[in-house]
Short mmCIF file of C-alpha atoms and ligand atoms in Angstrom, two decimals:
data_model
loop_
_atom_site.label_atom_id
_atom_site.label_comp_id
_atom_site.label_asym_id
_atom_site.label_seq_id
_atom_site.Cartn_x
_atom_site.Cartn_y
_atom_site.Cartn_z
CA MET A 1 -85.01 -45.62 102.10
CA GLY A 2 -81.77 -44.83 101.07
CA VAL A 3 -80.84 -40.78 101.28
CA ILE A 4 -81.59 -40.83 97.45
CA SER A 5 -85.30 -41.20 97.33
CA SER A 6 -86.00 -38.53 100.18
CA THR A 7 -85.02 -35.78 97.11
CA PRO A 8 -85.49 -32.39 98.01
CA TYR A 9 -87.30 -31.10 95.27
CA ARG A 10 -90.14 -34.37 95.63
CA SER A 11 -93.33 -31.79 95.93
CA ALA A 12 -91.41 -28.49 94.17
CA MET A 13 -94.39 -27.05 92.23
CA PRO A 14 -93.84 -25.50 88.47
CA ARG A 15 -93.08 -21.71 89.27
CA GLY A 16 -93.40 -19.84 86.08
CA VAL A 17 -92.69 -21.51 82.64
CA ILE A 18 -90.11 -23.46 84.42
CA PRO A 19 -91.02 -27.15 85.18
CA ALA A 20 -91.08 -29.14 88.63
CA PRO A 21 -87.81 -31.23 88.19
CA GLY A 22 -88.51 -34.38 86.98
CA THR A 23 -91.74 -33.60 84.54
CA THR A 24 -91.38 -35.17 81.69
CA PHE A 25 -92.05 -33.84 77.71
CA THR A 26 -93.01 -35.49 74.56
CA SER A 27 -92.50 -33.09 71.82
CA PRO A 28 -93.76 -33.94 68.08
CA ARG A 29 -91.58 -34.91 65.57
CA PRO A 30 -91.24 -33.53 62.83
CA VAL A 31 -92.38 -30.03 64.52
CA ARG A 32 -94.72 -28.63 62.56
CA LEU A 33 -93.97 -25.08 62.85
CA VAL A 34 -96.33 -21.36 61.84
CA LEU A 35 -93.53 -18.65 61.53
CA LEU A 36 -94.91 -15.21 62.15
CA GLY A 37 -92.28 -12.47 61.39
CA ALA A 38 -90.47 -15.03 58.60
CA THR A 39 -89.16 -11.76 57.25
CA GLY A 40 -87.26 -10.46 60.26
CA SER A 41 -83.53 -10.92 62.08
CA ILE A 42 -85.23 -13.59 64.18
CA GLY A 43 -87.16 -15.28 60.76
CA ARG A 44 -84.61 -15.36 58.97
CA GLN A 45 -82.15 -17.07 61.48
CA THR A 46 -85.45 -19.27 62.27
CA VAL A 47 -85.47 -20.33 58.69
CA ASP A 48 -81.59 -21.31 59.28
CA VAL A 49 -82.60 -23.31 62.08
CA CYS A 50 -84.79 -25.14 59.49
CA ARG A 51 -82.87 -25.50 56.73
CA ARG A 52 -80.08 -27.48 58.87
CA HIS A 53 -83.25 -29.47 59.88
CA PRO A 54 -85.52 -30.66 57.38
CA ASP A 55 -86.03 -33.88 58.75
CA ARG A 56 -87.28 -32.41 62.68
CA VAL A 57 -88.99 -28.96 61.47
CA LYS A 58 -91.16 -28.84 58.81
CA LEU A 59 -92.39 -25.17 58.28
CA VAL A 60 -96.14 -25.54 57.43
CA ALA A 61 -97.20 -21.62 57.56
CA VAL A 62 -95.15 -17.66 57.34
CA ALA A 63 -96.34 -14.14 57.93
CA ALA A 64 -94.69 -10.81 57.78
CA ASN A 65 -96.23 -7.18 57.46
CA SER A 66 -95.91 -6.68 54.00
CA SER A 67 -92.32 -8.40 52.59
CA VAL A 68 -94.27 -10.36 50.14
CA GLY A 69 -91.30 -11.08 47.42
CA ARG A 70 -89.25 -12.74 50.30
CA ILE A 71 -92.69 -14.28 51.70
CA VAL A 72 -93.45 -15.92 48.10
CA ASP A 73 -89.50 -16.91 48.27
CA LEU A 74 -89.96 -18.75 51.58
CA ALA A 75 -92.99 -20.46 49.98
CA ARG A 76 -91.12 -21.78 46.69
CA GLU A 77 -88.19 -22.98 48.72
CA PHE A 78 -90.22 -24.71 51.74
CA PRO A 79 -93.62 -27.00 49.86
CA THR A 80 -94.26 -27.77 53.33
CA ILE A 81 -95.84 -24.32 53.45
CA ARG A 82 -99.16 -24.46 52.60
CA THR A 83 -100.39 -20.48 54.04
CA VAL A 84 -98.89 -17.64 53.86
CA ALA A 85 -100.22 -14.34 55.22
CA LEU A 86 -99.72 -10.71 55.33
CA SER A 87 -101.14 -7.67 57.53
CA ASP A 88 -100.37 -5.15 54.97
CA GLU A 89 -103.61 -5.58 52.36
CA SER A 90 -102.50 -3.47 50.16
CA CYS A 91 -99.81 -6.67 49.14
CA ALA A 92 -103.03 -8.27 47.89
CA GLY A 93 -102.72 -7.12 44.46
CA SER A 94 -98.90 -7.44 44.20
CA ALA A 95 -97.57 -9.34 41.25
CA ASP A 96 -95.12 -11.09 43.07
CA LEU A 97 -98.04 -13.62 44.13
CA ASP A 98 -98.09 -15.18 41.02
CA GLY A 99 -95.16 -16.99 42.09
CA LEU A 100 -97.03 -18.47 45.26
CA PRO A 101 -96.60 -22.53 44.61
CA ARG A 102 -99.67 -24.11 43.26
CA GLY A 103 -102.30 -25.01 46.50
CA CYS A 104 -100.32 -22.28 48.74
CA GLU A 105 -102.94 -20.18 50.18
CA ALA A 106 -102.61 -16.46 50.74
CA ARG A 107 -104.26 -14.40 53.49
CA PHE A 108 -104.11 -10.50 53.56
CA GLY A 109 -104.85 -8.63 56.94
CA LYS A 110 -103.69 -8.17 60.08
CA ALA A 111 -106.82 -10.53 61.73
CA ARG A 112 -105.49 -13.20 59.57
CA VAL A 113 -102.12 -12.96 60.80
CA ASP A 114 -103.26 -13.01 64.24
CA GLU A 115 -105.64 -15.86 63.93
CA LEU A 116 -103.22 -17.97 62.43
CA PRO A 117 -101.67 -19.73 65.35
CA ALA A 118 -105.25 -20.89 65.69
CA THR A 119 -106.36 -22.10 62.11
CA VAL A 120 -103.36 -23.93 60.70
CA GLU A 121 -102.69 -27.04 61.88
CA CYS A 122 -99.23 -26.98 63.83
CA ASP A 123 -97.26 -27.68 67.04
CA VAL A 124 -95.19 -24.98 67.40
CA VAL A 125 -95.90 -21.19 66.48
CA LEU A 126 -92.34 -19.15 66.76
CA ASN A 127 -93.70 -15.83 67.09
CA ALA A 128 -91.13 -13.17 65.79
CA LEU A 129 -93.14 -10.20 65.14
CA SER A 130 -92.07 -7.08 66.03
CA GLY A 131 -93.93 -4.76 69.02
CA PHE A 132 -97.51 -4.69 70.66
CA ALA A 133 -98.05 -6.04 66.84
CA GLY A 134 -97.98 -9.84 68.13
CA MET A 135 -99.63 -9.49 71.18
CA ARG A 136 -103.02 -11.11 69.32
CA ALA A 137 -100.74 -13.95 67.80
CA SER A 138 -99.12 -15.03 71.35
CA LEU A 139 -102.54 -14.96 72.98
CA ALA A 140 -104.12 -17.22 69.70
CA ALA A 141 -101.06 -19.42 70.00
CA LEU A 142 -101.81 -20.06 73.47
CA GLN A 143 -105.53 -20.07 73.54
CA SER A 144 -105.31 -22.93 70.77
CA GLY A 145 -102.87 -25.01 72.44
CA ARG A 146 -100.29 -24.51 70.58
CA ILE A 147 -96.64 -24.52 71.89
CA LEU A 148 -95.56 -20.97 71.80
CA ALA A 149 -91.78 -20.06 70.81
CA LEU A 150 -91.83 -16.58 71.96
CA ALA A 151 -89.59 -13.99 70.54
CA ASN A 152 -91.89 -11.26 70.69
CA LYS A 153 -90.89 -10.24 74.19
CA GLU A 154 -93.37 -7.45 74.00
CA SER A 155 -96.65 -9.43 74.54
CA LEU A 156 -95.41 -10.66 77.81
CA VAL A 157 -94.30 -6.89 78.31
CA ALA A 158 -97.35 -5.72 77.97
CA GLY A 159 -99.82 -8.56 78.81
CA GLY A 160 -98.02 -10.71 80.54
CA ASP A 161 -101.00 -10.92 82.63
CA LEU A 162 -102.92 -12.10 80.23
CA LEU A 163 -100.39 -14.90 78.86
CA MET A 164 -99.32 -16.23 81.78
CA PRO A 165 -102.50 -17.81 82.99
CA LEU A 166 -102.40 -19.89 80.04
CA ALA A 167 -98.90 -20.81 79.94
CA SER A 168 -97.78 -24.22 82.03
CA PRO A 169 -94.06 -25.55 81.78
CA GLY A 170 -93.25 -26.69 78.39
CA ARG A 171 -96.28 -24.81 76.08
CA LEU A 172 -94.70 -21.67 76.70
CA LEU A 173 -90.65 -21.51 75.90
CA PRO A 174 -88.36 -18.36 75.35
CA VAL A 175 -86.81 -17.41 72.36
CA ASP A 176 -85.12 -14.09 73.92
CA SER A 177 -81.27 -15.13 74.69
CA GLU A 178 -81.12 -14.44 78.17
CA HIS A 179 -84.44 -16.02 79.02
CA SER A 180 -83.46 -19.32 76.96
CA ALA A 181 -80.71 -18.81 79.12
CA ILE A 182 -82.20 -18.59 82.88
CA PHE A 183 -84.63 -21.35 81.49
CA GLN A 184 -81.44 -23.73 81.14
CA CYS A 185 -80.23 -22.51 84.00
CA PHE A 186 -82.99 -23.56 86.37
CA MET A 187 -83.12 -27.36 84.73
CA GLY A 188 -83.06 -29.95 86.89
CA GLU A 189 -83.39 -27.46 90.17
CA ASP A 190 -86.00 -27.00 92.20
CA PRO A 191 -87.58 -23.69 91.11
CA TRP A 192 -88.67 -22.02 94.05
CA SER A 193 -84.76 -22.14 95.58
CA ALA A 194 -83.93 -19.62 93.13
CA THR A 195 -83.05 -16.33 94.91
CA ARG A 196 -82.28 -14.09 91.68
CA ILE A 197 -81.65 -13.73 88.65
CA TRP A 198 -78.71 -12.07 86.94
CA LEU A 199 -79.83 -10.76 83.68
CA THR A 200 -77.07 -10.07 81.97
CA ALA A 201 -76.66 -6.61 78.99
CA SER A 202 -74.06 -5.90 76.37
CA GLY A 203 -74.29 -2.87 77.71
CA GLY A 204 -74.25 -1.65 73.96
CA PRO A 205 -72.47 0.97 71.78
CA PHE A 206 -72.32 3.54 74.51
CA PHE A 207 -71.36 1.65 77.75
CA GLY A 208 -69.31 4.00 79.71
CA MET A 209 -70.27 7.32 78.37
CA ARG A 210 -72.02 9.99 80.66
CA ALA A 211 -75.58 11.19 80.32
CA GLU A 212 -74.19 14.43 78.64
CA GLU A 213 -72.03 12.40 76.19
CA LEU A 214 -75.03 10.65 74.73
CA ASP A 215 -76.71 14.67 73.35
CA GLY A 216 -74.65 14.32 69.95
CA VAL A 217 -75.80 10.33 69.58
CA THR A 218 -76.46 9.82 66.08
CA VAL A 219 -78.73 7.08 64.27
CA GLU A 220 -75.67 5.58 62.89
CA ASP A 221 -74.02 5.79 65.94
CA ALA A 222 -77.22 3.83 67.94
CA LEU A 223 -77.41 1.36 65.23
CA ARG A 224 -73.97 0.05 65.83
CA HIS A 225 -74.32 -2.63 68.76
CA PRO A 226 -71.20 -4.34 69.30
CA ASN A 227 -72.25 -7.98 69.41
CA TRP A 228 -75.51 -8.56 67.74
CA ASN A 229 -77.09 -8.24 64.62
CA MET A 230 -80.99 -7.15 65.27
CA GLY A 231 -84.16 -5.35 64.10
CA LYS A 232 -83.93 -1.72 64.09
CA ARG A 233 -86.00 -1.25 66.55
CA ILE A 234 -84.62 -3.75 69.38
CA THR A 235 -81.23 -2.48 68.80
CA ILE A 236 -82.02 1.37 69.34
CA ASP A 237 -83.79 -0.39 72.82
CA SER A 238 -80.22 -2.14 73.40
CA SER A 239 -78.48 1.13 73.03
CA THR A 240 -81.09 2.80 75.64
CA LEU A 241 -81.52 -0.38 78.03
CA MET A 242 -84.81 -0.21 77.46
CA ASN A 243 -84.11 -3.36 75.79
CA LYS A 244 -82.74 -4.79 79.07
CA GLY A 245 -86.04 -3.22 80.89
CA LEU A 246 -88.53 -5.19 78.77
CA GLU A 247 -86.41 -8.08 79.42
CA VAL A 248 -86.95 -7.76 83.09
CA ILE A 249 -90.74 -7.18 83.09
CA GLU A 250 -90.26 -10.20 80.70
CA ALA A 251 -87.72 -12.35 83.29
CA HIS A 252 -90.89 -11.44 86.26
CA HIS A 253 -93.32 -13.29 84.40
CA LEU A 254 -92.06 -16.20 82.30
CA PHE A 255 -90.38 -17.36 86.03
CA ASP A 256 -92.85 -15.83 88.24
CA MET A 257 -89.42 -13.86 90.05
CA PRO A 258 -90.38 -10.94 92.13
CA TYR A 259 -88.61 -7.67 90.73
CA ASP A 260 -86.56 -7.39 93.98
CA GLU A 261 -84.85 -10.79 92.96
CA ILE A 262 -84.10 -9.70 88.98
CA ARG A 263 -80.79 -7.90 88.59
CA PRO A 264 -79.66 -6.47 85.21
CA VAL A 265 -75.82 -6.36 85.09
CA VAL A 266 -73.38 -5.48 82.30
CA GLN A 267 -71.22 -8.64 80.84
CA ARG A 268 -69.83 -6.24 77.99
CA GLN A 269 -68.67 -9.84 76.05
CA SER A 270 -72.09 -11.02 75.94
CA VAL A 271 -70.79 -14.89 76.38
CA ILE A 272 -72.81 -15.12 79.09
CA HIS A 273 -76.51 -14.71 78.82
CA SER A 274 -77.85 -14.51 81.88
CA MET A 275 -77.43 -16.37 85.55
CA VAL A 276 -79.60 -17.78 88.46
CA GLU A 277 -78.15 -17.49 92.06
CA PHE A 278 -80.10 -20.49 94.31
CA SER A 279 -80.39 -20.35 98.02
CA ASP A 280 -76.78 -22.16 98.98
CA GLY A 281 -75.11 -19.46 97.29
CA SER A 282 -74.44 -21.09 93.98
CA VAL A 283 -74.65 -19.48 90.69
CA LYS A 284 -75.52 -21.10 87.76
CA ALA A 285 -74.43 -19.48 84.57
CA HIS A 286 -75.51 -19.82 80.38
CA LEU A 287 -72.34 -19.47 78.07
CA GLY A 288 -72.24 -19.35 74.40
CA ALA A 289 -71.43 -17.95 71.32
CA PRO A 290 -73.87 -14.68 70.51
CA ASP A 291 -75.83 -16.54 67.85
CA MET A 292 -79.59 -16.16 67.99
CA ARG A 293 -79.96 -19.84 66.41
CA VAL A 294 -79.27 -21.14 69.44
CA PRO A 295 -82.11 -20.12 71.51
CA ILE A 296 -84.07 -20.13 68.73
CA GLN A 297 -83.08 -23.95 68.14
CA LEU A 298 -83.42 -24.64 71.87
CA ALA A 299 -87.45 -23.78 71.66
CA LEU A 300 -87.39 -25.81 68.53
CA SER A 301 -85.94 -28.93 70.20
CA PHE A 302 -86.74 -28.85 73.89
CA PRO A 303 -86.64 -30.58 75.50
CA GLY A 304 -83.77 -32.10 73.15
CA ARG A 305 -80.83 -30.88 71.73
CA TRP A 306 -79.59 -30.57 68.34
CA ASP A 307 -76.18 -30.00 67.17
CA ALA A 308 -74.84 -26.08 67.02
CA PRO A 309 -76.18 -23.86 64.56
CA ALA A 310 -72.71 -21.23 65.86
CA GLU A 311 -68.87 -21.87 66.01
CA PRO A 312 -68.17 -22.69 69.59
CA VAL A 313 -66.18 -19.55 71.87
CA ASP A 314 -62.86 -20.43 72.51
CA TRP A 315 -62.70 -19.82 75.90
CA ALA A 316 -58.91 -19.93 76.37
CA LYS A 317 -58.69 -17.44 73.60
CA LEU A 318 -61.67 -15.24 74.81
CA GLY A 319 -58.92 -14.02 77.69
CA ARG A 320 -61.49 -12.09 80.16
CA ILE A 321 -65.39 -11.81 81.19
CA ASP A 322 -66.11 -8.31 82.27
CA PHE A 323 -69.12 -7.07 84.81
CA ALA A 324 -70.44 -3.50 85.64
CA ASP A 325 -73.31 -2.24 87.13
CA PRO A 326 -75.73 -0.28 84.55
CA ASP A 327 -75.52 3.28 84.73
CA LEU A 328 -78.81 4.55 85.35
CA ASP A 329 -78.50 7.85 85.06
CA ALA A 330 -77.05 7.75 81.86
CA PHE A 331 -79.16 5.68 80.60
CA PRO A 332 -82.61 6.23 82.17
CA CYS A 333 -85.20 4.14 80.02
CA LEU A 334 -83.71 0.92 82.35
CA ARG A 335 -85.06 3.08 85.71
CA ILE A 336 -87.83 3.95 83.80
CA ALA A 337 -88.62 0.10 82.88
CA LEU A 338 -87.92 -0.95 86.24
CA ALA A 339 -90.48 1.54 87.70
CA ALA A 340 -93.22 0.67 85.15
CA GLY A 341 -92.84 -2.93 86.06
CA ARG A 342 -92.83 -2.93 89.51
CA VAL A 343 -96.17 -0.91 89.30
CA GLY A 344 -97.51 -2.82 86.94
CA GLY A 345 -100.92 -3.17 85.87
CA ILE A 346 -101.27 -1.40 82.42
CA LEU A 347 -97.78 0.71 82.63
CA PRO A 348 -95.52 -0.94 80.81
CA CYS A 349 -97.96 -1.63 77.96
CA ALA A 350 -98.44 2.15 77.49
CA MET A 351 -94.67 2.02 78.25
CA ASN A 352 -93.82 -0.19 75.53
CA ALA A 353 -96.06 1.75 73.26
CA ALA A 354 -94.23 5.46 73.88
CA ASP A 355 -90.79 3.81 73.03
CA GLU A 356 -92.00 2.14 70.39
CA VAL A 357 -93.12 5.38 68.76
CA ALA A 358 -90.25 7.52 70.01
CA VAL A 359 -87.42 5.32 68.62
CA HIS A 360 -89.11 5.62 65.39
CA ALA A 361 -89.14 8.97 66.00
CA PHE A 362 -85.92 8.88 66.50
CA LEU A 363 -84.69 6.95 63.56
CA ASP A 364 -86.42 9.46 61.30
CA GLY A 365 -84.56 12.04 62.77
CA ARG A 366 -87.77 14.21 64.21
CA ILE A 367 -86.09 13.80 67.95
CA GLY A 368 -82.61 13.28 69.37
CA TYR A 369 -81.12 10.40 71.46
CA ARG A 370 -82.33 11.41 74.72
CA ASP A 371 -85.32 12.67 73.72
CA ILE A 372 -86.34 8.91 73.65
CA SER A 373 -86.61 8.77 77.33
CA ARG A 374 -88.31 12.02 77.90
CA VAL A 375 -90.92 11.05 75.98
CA VAL A 376 -91.87 7.52 77.79
CA ALA A 377 -91.47 9.45 80.92
CA ARG A 378 -94.09 12.19 79.74
CA VAL A 379 -96.60 9.83 78.03
CA LEU A 380 -96.08 7.64 81.52
CA ASP A 381 -97.32 10.43 83.89
CA GLU A 382 -100.48 10.65 82.19
CA PHE A 383 -101.75 7.01 82.74
CA ALA A 384 -103.02 5.63 85.82
CA PRO A 385 -101.75 1.78 86.56
CA ASP A 386 -105.43 -0.02 85.99
CA ALA A 387 -105.15 -3.92 86.23
CA VAL A 388 -104.74 -5.34 83.06
CA GLU A 389 -108.41 -7.13 82.04
CA SER A 390 -108.48 -7.77 78.26
CA VAL A 391 -106.62 -7.55 74.77
CA GLU A 392 -109.30 -4.87 74.05
CA GLN A 393 -108.33 -2.51 76.96
CA LEU A 394 -104.48 -3.60 75.87
CA GLU A 395 -104.98 -2.15 72.66
CA GLN A 396 -107.30 0.86 73.90
CA VAL A 397 -103.99 1.63 76.03
CA ASP A 398 -101.02 1.13 73.15
CA ALA A 399 -103.21 3.37 71.04
CA SER A 400 -103.75 6.16 73.07
CA ALA A 401 -100.40 5.89 74.42
CA ARG A 402 -98.97 5.68 70.91
CA THR A 403 -101.05 9.75 70.20
CA ARG A 404 -99.89 10.89 73.44
CA ALA A 405 -96.53 10.16 72.32
CA GLN A 406 -96.51 12.05 69.09
CA GLY A 407 -97.61 14.53 70.87
CA VAL A 408 -94.84 15.01 72.63
CA VAL A 409 -92.48 14.04 69.90
CA SER A 410 -93.90 17.08 67.90
CA GLN A 411 -93.18 19.36 70.74
CA LEU A 412 -90.08 18.37 71.21
CA ALA A 413 -89.26 18.51 67.50
CA SER A 414 -90.66 22.10 67.29
P1 LIG B 501 -87.38 -7.12 62.65
O1 LIG B 501 -87.80 -6.30 62.63
O2 LIG B 501 -86.42 -7.45 62.35
O3 LIG B 501 -88.53 -8.06 61.95
C1 LIG B 501 -89.74 -7.73 62.52
C2 LIG B 501 -91.29 -8.89 61.47
O4 LIG B 501 -92.20 -8.74 61.78
C3 LIG B 501 -90.79 -8.81 60.20
O5 LIG B 501 -90.99 -10.24 59.46
C4 LIG B 501 -92.02 -7.98 59.28
O6 LIG B 501 -92.14 -8.09 58.39
C5 LIG B 501 -93.26 -8.30 61.00
N1 LIG B 501 -93.92 -7.58 61.05
C6 LIG B 501 -93.87 -6.45 61.90
N2 LIG B 501 -94.82 -5.89 62.02
C7 LIG B 501 -95.85 -7.06 61.85
C8 LIG B 501 -97.13 -7.00 61.83
N3 LIG B 501 -97.89 -5.98 62.15
N4 LIG B 501 -97.88 -7.70 61.20
C9 LIG B 501 -97.06 -8.64 60.58
N5 LIG B 501 -95.84 -9.24 60.90
C10 LIG B 501 -95.69 -7.88 61.28
O7 LIG B 501 -87.59 -7.63 63.97
P2 LIG B 501 -86.62 -8.79 64.67
O8 LIG B 501 -86.66 -9.58 64.16
O9 LIG B 501 -85.09 -8.22 65.33
O10 LIG B 501 -87.28 -9.08 66.01
C11 LIG B 501 -88.74 -9.58 66.22
C12 LIG B 501 -89.04 -9.71 67.87
O11 LIG B 501 -87.85 -10.48 68.38
C13 LIG B 501 -89.12 -8.74 68.74
O12 LIG B 501 -90.27 -8.62 69.84
C14 LIG B 501 -87.76 -8.79 69.57
O13 LIG B 501 -87.81 -7.64 70.43
C15 LIG B 501 -87.61 -9.85 69.76
N6 LIG B 501 -86.26 -10.71 69.71
C16 LIG B 501 -84.99 -9.95 68.41
C17 LIG B 501 -84.17 -10.48 68.80
C18 LIG B 501 -83.14 -10.15 67.95
O14 LIG B 501 -81.40 -10.79 67.63
N7 LIG B 501 -83.15 -9.81 66.24
C19 LIG B 501 -83.49 -11.06 70.36
C20 LIG B 501 -84.22 -11.57 71.02
C21 LIG B 501 -85.66 -10.93 71.10
P3 LIG B 501 -92.26 -7.13 57.30
O15 LIG B 501 -90.94 -7.53 56.84
O16 LIG B 501 -93.37 -7.18 56.21
O17 LIG B 501 -91.50 -5.65 57.77
MG1 LIG B 502 -82.28 -10.44 74.94
#
């Protein structure tokens, strides 16, 4: 027996969605894809990946909330789409639907969107719905044996305890850029030899500002993200660092990593998408252009890779890569999220709901920027950390946290 045959990770077990080394995957080709949230920022970039690889990805169904015109345009562009679904039932009366190709079925109502993963013949479900509204669809995708390509981080934040027991390696593929990066750093490694995840953050538009300086922040200022072009809620969450807090919880679930071993770090240029440190002190980083089509595409091409959708970075011209600790005093949302994640149970679900309400209230001009963290903190104070038991329970927690958050918003706004 040679040295090579006594490989150290022979008996390694999977860790979260990280496969044990040597695991082989077969993927269906072409991939029959259901795209939820097809009209949003991630959805549109996914459609772009589909356009680039018509021989590899076949869009079979798309869903959105109320953007009926754009959904009809997609059905006309991709004749492989046989089903479209809209959560907003009033879309059923839209004249735009006359443009749907013959034989393409339209479904209406939130339940029809939620059950799409289970009721349409498909291989992969890419969930790019925004917010807790994506929870049931994630569950349906995994329960019906589909591969879940997950952008909707809120599903894991709120319902990681329900989703992860259903998510074996290769069945849940992260789309969030940091988590895709971490997933790739783990490839070929004994997953249990990882000692720390370095979760990178751009720091957002207000990096370096002190808490008091954030008082006068306007909606326009907060929507101006330095490196990524995203939906409104995640853009505000990136500026408050709540997004990083949600991502720490997401990483905890996906990679079965204790909170003490997940360290958020600001990396201003957003070219290091995250890093994993191993027991011998080695650190693997994933670098590349800040373009969401790269992780979206990997979730569809896994275990292979397809041609780059983005211009490669010229590393010699980039010049420098800067790191810093996040400032938890100026950005209390990150501190709150880390605490809620550690306590666990239903608290992350309540926190996410309160944050969704607070962010919308800020976007509507009802509360100030720094009120966002105040709303979330006050709502969380009212919840006990009960264990997660069911999706129905999470829906009740979500609804009750929203009502309480609206109450705090009204107090702050008066
Ligand atoms: P957007 O707000 O741009 O898009 C949201 C999409 O979801 C739209 O298609 C919208 O439809 C649809 N939608 C929202 N609510 C419902 C509902 N109740 N029923 C059916 N459809 C609904 O969001 P993003 O694309 O920015 O984000 C999507 C998810 O991806 C989020 O969880 C976010 O955290 C995550 N993510 C996003 C990144 C980004 O770069 N944008 C990066 C990493 C993760 P309609 O057009 O009809 O309103
Ligand atoms: Mg991210």
